[in-house]
Amino acid sequence: MSGIAGWVDFRRDLSLERATVRAMVATMAGRGPDGEGVWSAPHAVVGHRRQDVTGRDGAPQPMVAQDAVAALDGDIFNAPALRAELGAHESQVALVLAAYRRWGVACAERLTGCYAVAIWDIRRAELVLIRDRLGNKPLFYHPTPDGVIFGSERKALLSHPLVEPVVDIDGLREVLSYVGTPGHGVFRGTHQVAPGQLVRVGRDGVHRQQYWTLPAGPHPHDLDTTVRTVRELVTESVAAQVPTDVPFAMMLSGGLDSSGITAIAAHLMRERGAGPLHTYTVAFQGGPAGGASPDAPYVRELSERLGTRHTDILVDTDTLIDPVVKEGALRAKDVPSPLGSMNTSLYALCRTVTQETPLAVLGDAADGIFGGGMWMSPDLRDADTIPWVAMSYRNGCQHGMGADLLDPELLRKLDLRGYCADRYRDAVAQAPSHPDDSPQERRMRQLWYLNVTNWLQLLLPHSESIAQSVGLALRLPYCDHRLVEYVYAAPWAMKTFDRREKSLLRAALRDLLPPSIVDRRKSPYPVTQDAAYAQRLCADLRRLATDRDAPAAGLFDAEAVLRYAEQPDRLVAGPRAWGARSHAEMLLQLNMWLDLYRVRIAI
């Protein structure tokens, strides 16, 4: 896990611009605490921050060959197979470089893992940016009249003198709608390499190429074979991503997803004769029943069954409201979001875990891949918009998650409902389908496609960027493209054969887990239910509403904010409370973002 940054310019002499790129790289120190490197040539500078999680892959980067230079962020999980084919290259970046020299940009189809790659082809004077199939690792770029500026995070680009922190109406819509448009960069002129995409930058401009998309089928197996295959694919992915000789943490919530990969990892550890697995769970102090987590009984039962060494990390309201924690979480993501305490609690969790290990494995993405999102309910499937946004409408949000306190005239200009509907139609139009699909099957493939594309583009950067900001590398076994392809191709009736969410995953993991966990009802990521937290949010809202010099002044309805702040009880618990809280959280984050990043809103 690392950070990449660089600058390509076909008119300027960049031999003297190492300091500019070094400053870009420095903004990502959390991603790479183990070293830094910068390589320069007349028309290209490539920088890298290195994190050597295993202690065995400390090759200096960027890596330079006679005809190409490469920088890698992430892990190549099929490295053993590539070494057998390409030769005994020690480091993963050397493998990537060898793969590019052998196959050119077609190497993207040969790499399996969670990664982002930047390659400067010296002979062709061309930059190649590659992002893994599901978008586990971020990679942004900002075209200029004569080249491009690129980096693993937006903050790296924003530190460059040629990139201004300007957000136009389209970027503000993307932030406030929470739709997760693949490839959207939010800041004006900035793009993200989309999952499964490579970008080539040469003298003739920028060219995008999609090297991977979801296949539509047909599905080759019956139900029993499908369940066995899902189990095999999940097990193979865990085995490829769990290190053999490096301490790591398992993030355990007591739900089906994290419990399943924890059980598989514990079995692998026993086979390898390794010590007990170390598991972590986040819980909140304060609130009902003294803050006892609903996850606690399930976590305890599985930990005792597997013999893990378990740690509960308790997060209190003072931590969630701490300006240092709040700013750290925002700077990690570079853009505000309606998630609020989910951001800060994850930041606090990762900050604690990294004191013991630089690597954590977690079960994120299973909801999107197996259809476990709470918006997959029958009453939301036919909504002509992004389904999780439709869920927020159902829970009382007028303009989606986090926007209801904005100025009415601004909301009219933004037309967030229209923007969400447009992005929804753009996305479902790209969903692959099979000629034999029934109308219902086609519809469910569209929803599955949204889960794997737009939803994962919200979820994966949320976890990855926050964890990496404190030096914690993540591995996500459910984000194996072979598993995703296989489940996507399976028919809807098979995916819901037991009339519950995540039918295939539940059946595949049943023999590994206690019945209480296998049959546990879906539970979202926990948030604090401490009334004191809601009161602190409302106090902050009152201060913001009466501050005429606040960066966000003019973007919100001050009187509506003051009225909102008089009802802290509705921000405490329940789905409507989550939606109500999102408006307070987003407005406060928006104000902090405008201040810290000196953002100029151009609408």
Coordinates of C-alpha atoms in Angstrom, one line a residue:
M1 CA 0.0 0.0 0.0
S2 CA 1.4 3.3 -1.0
G3 CA 0.8 6.6 -2.7
I4 CA 1.4 7.7 -6.3
A5 CA 1.8 11.2 -7.7
G6 CA 3.2 12.8 -10.9
W7 CA 3.2 15.3 -13.6
V8 CA 3.5 14.9 -17.4
D9 CA 3.9 17.9 -19.6
F10 CA 5.0 17.8 -23.3
R11 CA 6.0 21.4 -23.6
R12 CA 7.6 22.2 -20.3
D13 CA 11.0 20.9 -19.1
L14 CA 10.1 19.0 -16.0
S15 CA 13.7 18.0 -15.1
L16 CA 13.6 20.9 -12.7
E17 CA 10.2 20.1 -11.2
R18 CA 11.1 17.3 -8.8
A19 CA 10.3 19.6 -5.9
T20 CA 6.7 20.2 -7.1
V21 CA 6.0 16.4 -7.3
R22 CA 7.8 15.9 -4.0
A23 CA 5.4 18.3 -2.4
M24 CA 2.5 16.3 -4.0
V25 CA 3.9 13.1 -2.6
A26 CA 4.3 14.6 0.8
T27 CA 0.5 15.2 1.1
M28 CA 0.1 11.4 1.3
A29 CA 2.6 10.6 4.0
G30 CA 0.1 8.5 5.8
R31 CA -0.2 6.2 2.8
G32 CA 3.6 5.6 2.8
P33 CA 5.5 5.9 6.0
D34 CA 8.4 3.7 4.9
G35 CA 10.0 5.7 2.2
E36 CA 9.8 8.2 -0.7
G37 CA 11.1 8.3 -4.2
V38 CA 10.9 10.7 -7.1
W39 CA 12.1 10.1 -10.7
S40 CA 12.3 12.8 -13.3
A41 CA 12.8 13.2 -17.1
P42 CA 12.3 16.2 -19.4
H43 CA 8.6 15.5 -19.8
A44 CA 7.6 13.4 -16.9
V45 CA 8.1 13.3 -13.1
V46 CA 6.8 10.3 -11.1
G47 CA 6.7 10.2 -7.3
H48 CA 5.9 7.5 -4.8
R49 CA 5.3 7.0 -1.0
R50 CA 6.0 3.5 0.1
Q51 CA 4.4 1.4 2.8
D52 CA 6.1 -2.1 3.2
V53 CA 3.4 -4.0 5.0
T54 CA 5.1 -7.4 4.8
G55 CA 8.6 -6.3 5.4
R56 CA 9.7 -8.2 2.2
D57 CA 8.6 -5.8 -0.6
G58 CA 10.8 -2.8 0.1
A59 CA 12.0 -2.2 -3.5
P60 CA 12.6 1.5 -4.2
Q61 CA 9.9 3.2 -6.2
P62 CA 9.4 4.4 -8.8
M63 CA 11.2 1.4 -10.4
V64 CA 13.2 2.3 -13.5
A65 CA 13.9 -0.1 -16.4
Q66 CA 15.6 0.8 -19.7
D67 CA 12.4 1.7 -21.4
A68 CA 9.8 2.3 -18.7
V69 CA 9.2 3.6 -15.2
A70 CA 6.5 2.2 -12.8
A71 CA 5.0 3.1 -9.5
L72 CA 2.5 0.8 -7.7
D73 CA 0.0 1.3 -4.9
G74 CA -1.5 -1.9 -3.6
D75 CA -1.1 -5.7 -4.0
I76 CA -0.9 -8.1 -6.9
F77 CA -2.5 -11.2 -5.6
N78 CA -1.5 -13.4 -8.6
A79 CA 2.2 -12.6 -8.2
P80 CA 3.3 -16.2 -7.9
A81 CA 1.7 -17.1 -11.2
L82 CA 3.2 -14.0 -12.8
R83 CA 6.6 -14.9 -11.5
A84 CA 6.4 -18.4 -13.0
E85 CA 5.6 -16.8 -16.3
L86 CA 7.8 -13.8 -16.3
G87 CA 10.7 -14.8 -14.2
A88 CA 11.8 -14.5 -10.5
H89 CA 11.2 -10.8 -10.0
E90 CA 11.4 -10.1 -6.3
S91 CA 9.1 -7.2 -5.8
Q92 CA 5.5 -6.7 -7.0
V93 CA 6.4 -3.4 -8.8
A94 CA 9.1 -5.3 -10.7
L95 CA 6.4 -7.8 -11.8
V96 CA 4.2 -5.0 -13.0
L97 CA 7.0 -3.5 -14.9
A98 CA 7.9 -6.8 -16.5
A99 CA 4.3 -7.5 -17.4
Y100 CA 4.0 -4.1 -19.1
R101 CA 7.2 -4.7 -21.0
R102 CA 5.9 -8.1 -22.2
W103 CA 2.3 -7.3 -23.0
G104 CA 2.0 -3.5 -23.1
V105 CA -1.3 -2.1 -21.8
A106 CA -2.8 -5.6 -22.2
C107 CA -1.0 -6.3 -18.9
A108 CA -4.0 -4.9 -17.2
E109 CA -5.9 -8.0 -18.1
R110 CA -3.2 -10.2 -16.5
L111 CA -3.0 -8.5 -13.1
T112 CA -5.3 -9.6 -10.3
G113 CA -5.5 -7.7 -7.0
C114 CA -6.2 -4.4 -5.4
Y115 CA -3.9 -1.8 -7.0
A116 CA -3.4 1.4 -8.9
V117 CA -0.4 1.7 -11.3
A118 CA 1.3 4.5 -13.1
I119 CA 3.8 3.7 -15.9
W120 CA 5.8 6.1 -17.9
D121 CA 6.8 4.5 -21.2
I122 CA 10.1 6.2 -22.1
R123 CA 10.2 5.0 -25.7
R124 CA 6.6 6.1 -26.5
A125 CA 6.6 9.2 -24.3
E126 CA 3.3 8.0 -22.9
L127 CA 1.8 7.7 -19.4
V128 CA -0.4 4.7 -18.6
L129 CA -2.6 4.8 -15.5
I130 CA -4.4 1.5 -14.5
R131 CA -6.9 0.9 -11.8
D132 CA -8.0 -2.6 -10.6
R133 CA -11.3 -4.1 -11.7
L134 CA -13.4 -3.1 -8.7
G135 CA -11.6 0.1 -7.8
N136 CA -10.1 -0.9 -4.5
K137 CA -7.4 1.7 -4.9
P138 CA -8.1 5.3 -5.9
L139 CA -6.3 7.1 -8.7
F140 CA -7.1 10.6 -9.9
Y141 CA -5.9 12.7 -12.8
H142 CA -6.3 16.3 -14.0
P143 CA -5.6 17.0 -17.7
T144 CA -3.8 20.2 -18.6
P145 CA -3.4 21.8 -22.0
D146 CA 0.0 20.0 -22.4
G147 CA -0.2 16.9 -20.3
V148 CA -1.7 15.7 -17.0
I149 CA -1.3 15.8 -13.2
F150 CA -2.1 12.6 -11.4
G151 CA -2.2 11.1 -7.9
S152 CA -3.7 8.5 -5.6
E153 CA -5.6 11.2 -3.7
R154 CA -7.2 14.5 -4.6
K155 CA -5.1 16.3 -2.1
A156 CA -2.0 15.4 -4.0
L157 CA -3.4 17.1 -7.2
L158 CA -4.7 20.1 -5.2
S159 CA -1.2 20.8 -3.9
H160 CA 0.0 21.4 -7.5
P161 CA 0.0 25.0 -8.6
L162 CA -1.9 24.3 -11.8
V163 CA -4.9 22.6 -10.0
E164 CA -7.4 25.0 -8.3
P165 CA -9.8 23.8 -5.6
V166 CA -12.9 24.8 -7.6
V167 CA -16.2 22.9 -7.5
D168 CA -18.8 23.7 -10.1
I169 CA -22.5 22.8 -10.0
D170 CA -21.8 19.3 -11.3
G171 CA -19.2 18.6 -8.6
L172 CA -21.4 20.0 -5.9
R173 CA -24.3 17.8 -7.1
E174 CA -22.0 14.8 -7.0
V175 CA -21.0 15.5 -3.4
L176 CA -24.5 16.3 -2.1
S177 CA -26.4 13.6 -4.0
Y178 CA -24.2 10.7 -2.8
V179 CA -24.7 8.7 -6.0
G180 CA -21.1 7.5 -6.5
T181 CA -20.7 8.1 -10.2
P182 CA -17.7 6.1 -11.3
G183 CA -14.9 8.3 -12.6
H184 CA -16.2 11.5 -11.1
G185 CA -13.5 13.6 -9.5
V186 CA -15.7 16.3 -7.8
F187 CA -13.2 19.2 -8.4
R188 CA -13.5 21.0 -11.7
G189 CA -11.3 19.4 -14.4
T190 CA -10.4 16.4 -12.2
H191 CA -11.3 12.8 -13.0
Q192 CA -10.9 9.5 -11.4
V193 CA -9.7 6.5 -13.3
A194 CA -12.8 4.3 -13.2
P195 CA -12.7 0.7 -11.9
G196 CA -11.5 -1.7 -14.6
Q197 CA -10.2 1.2 -16.7
L198 CA -6.8 2.3 -18.0
V199 CA -6.0 5.8 -19.2
R200 CA -3.2 6.7 -21.7
V201 CA -1.8 10.2 -21.9
G202 CA 0.4 11.1 -24.9
R203 CA 1.1 14.0 -27.1
D204 CA -2.2 13.5 -28.8
G205 CA -4.2 13.8 -25.6
V206 CA -6.0 11.6 -23.1
H207 CA -7.5 8.2 -24.1
R208 CA -9.6 6.0 -21.8
Q209 CA -10.0 2.3 -22.3
Q210 CA -12.3 -0.1 -20.3
Y211 CA -10.4 -3.3 -20.0
W212 CA -12.9 -5.1 -17.7
T213 CA -16.7 -5.0 -17.3
L214 CA -19.1 -7.4 -15.6
P215 CA -20.1 -10.3 -17.8
A216 CA -23.8 -11.1 -18.0
G217 CA -23.7 -14.9 -18.1
P218 CA -25.1 -17.5 -18.8
H219 CA -24.6 -19.0 -15.4
P220 CA -23.3 -22.6 -15.8
H221 CA -24.2 -24.3 -12.5
D222 CA -27.2 -25.6 -10.5
L223 CA -27.8 -24.3 -7.0
D224 CA -25.7 -26.8 -5.0
T225 CA -22.7 -26.4 -7.3
T226 CA -23.1 -22.6 -7.1
V227 CA -23.0 -22.6 -3.3
R228 CA -19.9 -24.8 -3.4
T229 CA -18.2 -22.6 -5.9
V230 CA -19.0 -19.4 -3.9
R231 CA -17.4 -21.1 -0.9
E232 CA -14.3 -22.0 -2.9
L233 CA -13.9 -18.6 -4.4
V234 CA -14.3 -16.8 -1.0
T235 CA -11.8 -19.2 0.5
E236 CA -9.3 -18.8 -2.3
S237 CA -9.6 -15.0 -2.0
V238 CA -9.0 -15.1 1.8
A239 CA -6.0 -17.4 1.3
A240 CA -4.5 -15.0 -1.3
Q241 CA -5.0 -11.9 0.9
V242 CA -4.2 -13.2 4.4
P243 CA -0.4 -13.0 4.9
T244 CA 1.4 -16.1 6.2
D245 CA 4.0 -14.5 8.5
V246 CA 2.9 -11.0 9.2
P247 CA 0.6 -10.0 12.1
F248 CA -2.7 -8.7 10.9
A249 CA -6.1 -7.7 12.2
M250 CA -9.6 -9.0 11.4
M251 CA -12.3 -6.4 11.6
L252 CA -15.2 -8.3 13.1
S253 CA -18.8 -7.0 13.5
G254 CA -20.5 -10.3 14.3
G255 CA -22.4 -10.2 11.0
L256 CA -22.4 -12.8 8.3
D257 CA -19.8 -11.1 6.1
S258 CA -17.0 -10.4 8.5
S259 CA -17.7 -13.6 10.5
G260 CA -17.4 -15.7 7.4
I261 CA -14.0 -14.5 6.4
T262 CA -12.8 -14.5 10.0
A263 CA -13.7 -18.2 10.3
I264 CA -11.9 -19.0 7.1
A265 CA -8.8 -17.0 8.1
A266 CA -8.8 -18.7 11.5
H267 CA -8.8 -22.1 9.8
L268 CA -5.9 -21.1 7.5
M269 CA -4.0 -19.9 10.5
R270 CA -4.4 -23.2 12.2
E271 CA -3.3 -25.0 9.0
R272 CA -0.2 -22.9 8.9
G273 CA 0.6 -23.4 12.6
A274 CA 0.3 -19.7 13.3
G275 CA -0.8 -18.0 16.5
P276 CA -4.3 -16.9 17.3
L277 CA -6.2 -14.5 15.1
H278 CA -6.5 -11.0 16.5
T279 CA -10.0 -9.5 16.0
Y280 CA -11.3 -6.0 16.6
T281 CA -14.8 -4.5 17.0
V282 CA -15.8 -0.9 17.3
A283 CA -18.4 -0.1 20.0
F284 CA -19.8 3.2 21.4
Q285 CA -19.8 4.4 25.0
G286 CA -22.9 6.2 26.2
G287 CA -26.4 5.9 24.9
P288 CA -29.0 3.2 25.7
A289 CA -28.0 0.4 28.0
G290 CA -24.7 2.1 28.7
G291 CA -23.7 1.9 25.1
A292 CA -23.7 -1.9 24.8
S293 CA -23.2 -2.8 21.1
P294 CA -25.8 -5.0 19.4
D295 CA -22.9 -6.8 17.8
A296 CA -21.3 -7.8 21.1
P297 CA -23.0 -11.1 21.8
Y298 CA -22.3 -12.4 18.2
V299 CA -18.7 -11.2 18.3
R300 CA -18.2 -12.9 21.7
E301 CA -19.7 -16.2 20.5
L302 CA -17.6 -16.3 17.4
S303 CA -14.4 -15.2 19.1
E304 CA -14.8 -18.0 21.7
R305 CA -15.6 -20.5 19.1
L306 CA -12.5 -19.7 17.0
G307 CA -10.2 -18.9 19.9
T308 CA -9.3 -15.4 18.6
R309 CA -7.6 -12.7 20.7
H310 CA -10.3 -10.1 20.7
T311 CA -10.3 -6.4 21.4
D312 CA -13.3 -4.1 21.7
I313 CA -12.4 -0.5 20.8
L314 CA -14.7 1.8 22.6
V315 CA -15.4 5.2 21.0
D316 CA -17.1 7.9 23.1
T317 CA -18.8 11.1 22.2
D318 CA -15.8 13.2 23.1
T319 CA -13.7 11.3 20.5
L320 CA -16.4 11.6 17.8
I321 CA -16.7 15.4 18.4
D322 CA -12.9 16.0 18.8
P323 CA -11.9 18.5 16.1
V324 CA -8.6 16.6 15.5
V325 CA -10.5 13.4 14.7
K326 CA -13.2 15.2 12.6
E327 CA -10.5 17.1 10.6
G328 CA -8.5 13.9 10.2
A329 CA -11.4 12.0 8.8
L330 CA -12.3 14.8 6.4
R331 CA -8.8 15.2 5.2
A332 CA -8.6 11.5 4.6
K333 CA -11.5 11.6 2.2
D334 CA -10.9 15.0 0.7
V335 CA -14.6 15.6 0.3
P336 CA -17.5 15.9 2.8
S337 CA -20.1 13.2 3.2
P338 CA -23.3 12.6 5.1
L339 CA -21.8 9.7 7.1
G340 CA -20.6 11.8 10.0
S341 CA -19.9 9.6 13.0
M342 CA -19.3 6.6 10.7
N343 CA -16.3 8.6 9.3
T344 CA -15.0 9.6 12.7
S345 CA -15.6 6.2 14.4
L346 CA -13.8 4.4 11.6
Y347 CA -10.9 6.9 11.8
A348 CA -10.7 6.3 15.6
L349 CA -10.8 2.5 15.1
C350 CA -8.1 2.4 12.4
R351 CA -5.9 4.8 14.4
T352 CA -6.0 2.3 17.3
V353 CA -5.5 -0.8 15.2
T354 CA -2.5 0.6 13.5
Q355 CA -0.7 0.7 16.9
E356 CA -0.5 -3.1 16.7
T357 CA -0.4 -3.9 13.0
P358 CA -0.2 -2.1 9.7
L359 CA -2.6 -4.5 8.0
A360 CA -6.3 -5.3 8.5
V361 CA -8.7 -7.6 6.7
L362 CA -12.4 -6.7 6.6
G363 CA -15.7 -7.9 5.0
D364 CA -16.7 -4.7 3.2
A365 CA -18.4 -5.0 -0.2
A366 CA -20.3 -8.3 0.5
D367 CA -23.6 -6.4 0.7
G368 CA -23.0 -5.0 -2.8
I369 CA -21.8 -8.2 -4.3
F370 CA -24.4 -10.5 -2.8
G371 CA -27.4 -8.1 -2.7
G372 CA -27.5 -7.3 1.0
G373 CA -28.1 -3.6 0.8
M374 CA -31.0 -2.4 2.9
W375 CA -32.3 -0.7 -0.3
M376 CA -32.9 -4.1 -2.0
S377 CA -36.3 -4.3 -0.4
P378 CA -39.3 -4.8 -2.7
D379 CA -40.7 -1.3 -2.1
L380 CA -37.4 0.3 -3.4
R381 CA -36.5 -1.9 -6.3
D382 CA -38.8 -0.1 -8.7
A383 CA -37.7 3.4 -7.8
D384 CA -36.6 5.3 -10.8
T385 CA -33.5 6.6 -9.1
I386 CA -30.4 5.5 -7.1
P387 CA -31.9 2.9 -4.6
W388 CA -30.0 4.0 -1.5
V389 CA -31.1 7.6 -2.2
A390 CA -34.7 6.4 -2.7
M391 CA -34.3 4.8 0.8
S392 CA -33.4 8.2 2.2
Y393 CA -36.6 9.7 0.6
R394 CA -38.6 6.9 2.3
N395 CA -37.0 7.9 5.6
G396 CA -38.0 11.5 5.4
C397 CA -35.2 13.2 3.5
Q398 CA -36.6 15.6 1.0
H399 CA -33.5 16.1 -1.1
G400 CA -31.5 12.9 -0.4
M401 CA -28.8 12.3 2.3
G402 CA -27.4 15.4 3.8
A403 CA -29.0 18.3 1.8
D404 CA -32.2 19.3 3.4
L405 CA -30.7 22.3 5.3
L406 CA -29.3 24.0 2.2
D407 CA -30.7 27.3 0.9
P408 CA -33.9 26.7 -1.0
E409 CA -32.7 28.7 -4.0
L410 CA -29.5 26.7 -4.1
L411 CA -31.5 23.5 -3.9
R412 CA -33.6 24.6 -6.9
K413 CA -30.5 25.2 -9.0
L414 CA -28.9 21.9 -7.9
D415 CA -32.1 19.8 -8.6
L416 CA -30.6 16.9 -6.7
R417 CA -33.5 14.6 -7.3
G418 CA -33.2 15.2 -11.1
Y419 CA -29.4 14.6 -10.9
C420 CA -29.8 11.3 -9.0
A421 CA -32.4 10.1 -11.5
D422 CA -30.1 11.1 -14.5
R423 CA -27.1 9.3 -13.0
Y424 CA -29.4 6.3 -12.3
R425 CA -30.5 6.1 -15.9
D426 CA -26.9 6.5 -17.1
A427 CA -25.8 3.6 -14.9
V428 CA -28.6 1.1 -15.6
A429 CA -28.2 1.7 -19.3
Q430 CA -24.7 0.2 -19.0
A431 CA -25.8 -2.9 -17.0
P432 CA -24.9 -6.1 -19.0
S433 CA -27.8 -8.5 -19.5
H434 CA -28.2 -11.9 -21.2
P435 CA -30.5 -12.3 -24.2
D436 CA -32.6 -14.9 -22.3
D437 CA -33.2 -12.6 -19.3
S438 CA -36.8 -12.0 -18.3
P439 CA -37.9 -8.5 -17.5
Q440 CA -37.5 -9.2 -13.8
E441 CA -34.1 -10.7 -14.3
R442 CA -33.0 -7.7 -16.3
R443 CA -34.2 -5.4 -13.6
M444 CA -32.4 -7.2 -10.9
R445 CA -29.2 -7.2 -12.9
Q446 CA -29.5 -3.5 -13.2
L447 CA -29.8 -3.2 -9.4
W448 CA -26.9 -5.6 -8.9
Y449 CA -24.8 -3.5 -11.4
L450 CA -25.5 -0.4 -9.3
N451 CA -24.4 -2.2 -6.2
V452 CA -21.1 -3.3 -7.8
T453 CA -20.4 0.0 -9.5
N454 CA -21.8 3.1 -7.9
W455 CA -22.2 1.8 -4.4
L456 CA -18.7 0.3 -4.2
Q457 CA -17.4 3.6 -5.5
L458 CA -18.8 5.1 -2.3
L459 CA -18.0 2.3 0.1
L460 CA -14.4 1.3 -0.9
P461 CA -12.9 4.8 -0.9
H462 CA -14.6 5.5 2.4
S463 CA -12.8 2.6 4.1
E464 CA -9.5 2.7 2.1
S465 CA -8.8 6.4 2.4
I466 CA -9.6 6.7 6.1
A467 CA -7.5 3.6 7.0
Q468 CA -4.6 4.7 4.8
S469 CA -4.5 8.2 6.3
V470 CA -3.3 6.6 9.5
G471 CA -1.0 4.1 7.9
L472 CA -3.4 1.1 8.0
A473 CA -3.5 -1.0 4.8
L474 CA -6.7 -2.9 4.1
R475 CA -7.5 -6.1 2.3
L476 CA -11.0 -7.0 1.2
P477 CA -11.5 -10.7 0.2
Y478 CA -15.0 -10.2 -1.2
C479 CA -13.6 -7.8 -3.8
D480 CA -12.2 -10.6 -5.9
H481 CA -13.4 -10.0 -9.5
R482 CA -13.8 -13.7 -10.2
L483 CA -16.3 -13.9 -7.3
V484 CA -18.1 -10.8 -8.4
E485 CA -18.4 -12.1 -12.0
Y486 CA -19.7 -15.4 -10.8
V487 CA -22.3 -14.0 -8.5
Y488 CA -23.5 -11.4 -11.0
A489 CA -24.1 -14.1 -13.6
A490 CA -26.2 -16.2 -11.3
P491 CA -30.0 -15.8 -11.8
W492 CA -32.1 -13.8 -9.4
A493 CA -34.0 -16.9 -8.2
M494 CA -30.8 -18.5 -7.1
K495 CA -29.5 -15.3 -5.4
T496 CA -32.6 -15.3 -3.2
F497 CA -33.5 -19.0 -3.0
D498 CA -34.1 -18.8 0.8
R499 CA -36.2 -15.6 0.4
R500 CA -33.6 -13.6 2.3
E501 CA -30.7 -11.2 1.4
K502 CA -27.3 -12.8 0.5
S503 CA -28.8 -16.3 0.1
L504 CA -25.7 -17.7 -1.7
L505 CA -23.2 -16.3 0.8
R506 CA -25.3 -17.5 3.8
A507 CA -25.5 -21.1 2.3
A508 CA -21.8 -21.1 1.4
L509 CA -20.7 -20.1 5.0
R510 CA -23.4 -22.0 7.0
D511 CA -21.2 -24.8 8.3
L512 CA -18.4 -22.4 9.4
L513 CA -20.5 -20.3 11.7
P514 CA -22.9 -20.5 14.7
P515 CA -26.6 -20.6 13.7
S516 CA -27.1 -17.4 15.6
I517 CA -24.8 -15.5 13.2
V518 CA -25.9 -17.4 10.0
D519 CA -29.6 -16.4 10.8
R520 CA -28.9 -13.0 12.2
R521 CA -31.0 -10.2 10.8
K522 CA -29.2 -7.6 8.7
S523 CA -27.6 -5.0 10.9
P524 CA -26.0 -1.8 9.4
Y525 CA -22.6 -0.4 10.5
P526 CA -23.2 0.9 14.1
V527 CA -23.5 4.6 14.9
T528 CA -23.6 6.2 18.3
Q529 CA -27.0 6.6 19.9
D530 CA -25.7 8.8 22.7
A531 CA -28.1 11.8 23.1
A532 CA -25.1 13.9 24.1
Y533 CA -23.7 13.5 20.6
A534 CA -26.9 14.8 19.1
Q535 CA -26.8 17.7 21.5
R536 CA -23.3 18.6 20.5
L537 CA -24.2 18.5 16.8
C538 CA -27.0 20.9 17.4
A539 CA -24.8 23.2 19.4
D540 CA -22.4 23.3 16.4
L541 CA -25.3 24.0 14.1
R542 CA -26.4 26.9 16.2
R543 CA -22.9 28.4 16.1
L544 CA -22.7 27.9 12.3
A545 CA -26.1 29.5 11.7
T546 CA -25.2 32.6 13.6
D547 CA -21.7 33.0 12.1
R548 CA -22.0 35.5 9.3
D549 CA -18.3 34.9 8.3
A550 CA -18.7 31.1 8.1
P551 CA -17.3 29.7 4.8
A552 CA -20.7 28.0 4.1
A553 CA -22.7 31.2 4.9
G554 CA -25.1 31.8 2.0
L555 CA -25.3 28.1 1.1
F556 CA -27.7 27.1 3.9
D557 CA -31.0 28.4 5.3
A558 CA -30.0 29.9 8.6
E559 CA -33.5 30.0 10.1
A560 CA -34.1 26.4 9.1
V561 CA -30.8 25.4 10.7
L562 CA -31.7 27.1 14.0
R563 CA -35.1 25.4 14.1
Y564 CA -33.5 22.1 13.3
A565 CA -31.0 22.6 16.2
E566 CA -33.9 22.9 18.6
Q567 CA -34.8 19.2 18.2
P568 CA -31.8 17.1 19.1
D569 CA -33.9 14.1 20.1
R570 CA -34.8 13.3 16.5
L571 CA -31.1 12.8 15.7
V572 CA -30.6 10.0 18.2
A573 CA -31.9 6.6 17.0
G574 CA -33.8 4.9 14.2
P575 CA -33.7 5.1 10.4
R576 CA -35.3 8.5 10.3
A577 CA -32.8 9.7 12.9
W578 CA -30.0 8.6 10.7
G579 CA -31.4 10.6 7.8
A580 CA -32.1 13.6 10.0
R581 CA -28.5 13.4 11.4
S582 CA -27.1 13.3 7.8
H583 CA -28.2 16.8 7.1
A584 CA -26.5 18.2 10.2
E585 CA -23.3 16.1 9.6
M586 CA -23.1 17.1 5.9
L587 CA -23.6 20.8 6.6
L588 CA -20.9 20.9 9.3
Q589 CA -18.5 19.0 7.1
L590 CA -19.3 21.2 4.1
N591 CA -18.3 24.2 6.2
M592 CA -15.1 22.6 7.4
W593 CA -14.2 21.5 3.9
L594 CA -14.7 25.0 2.4
D595 CA -12.4 26.3 5.1
L596 CA -9.6 23.7 5.1
Y597 CA -9.4 23.3 1.3
R598 CA -10.1 26.9 0.4
V599 CA -12.8 25.6 -2.0
R600 CA -14.4 28.0 -4.4
I601 CA -17.9 27.2 -5.3
A602 CA -18.6 28.2 -9.0
I603 CA -22.3 27.9 -9.8

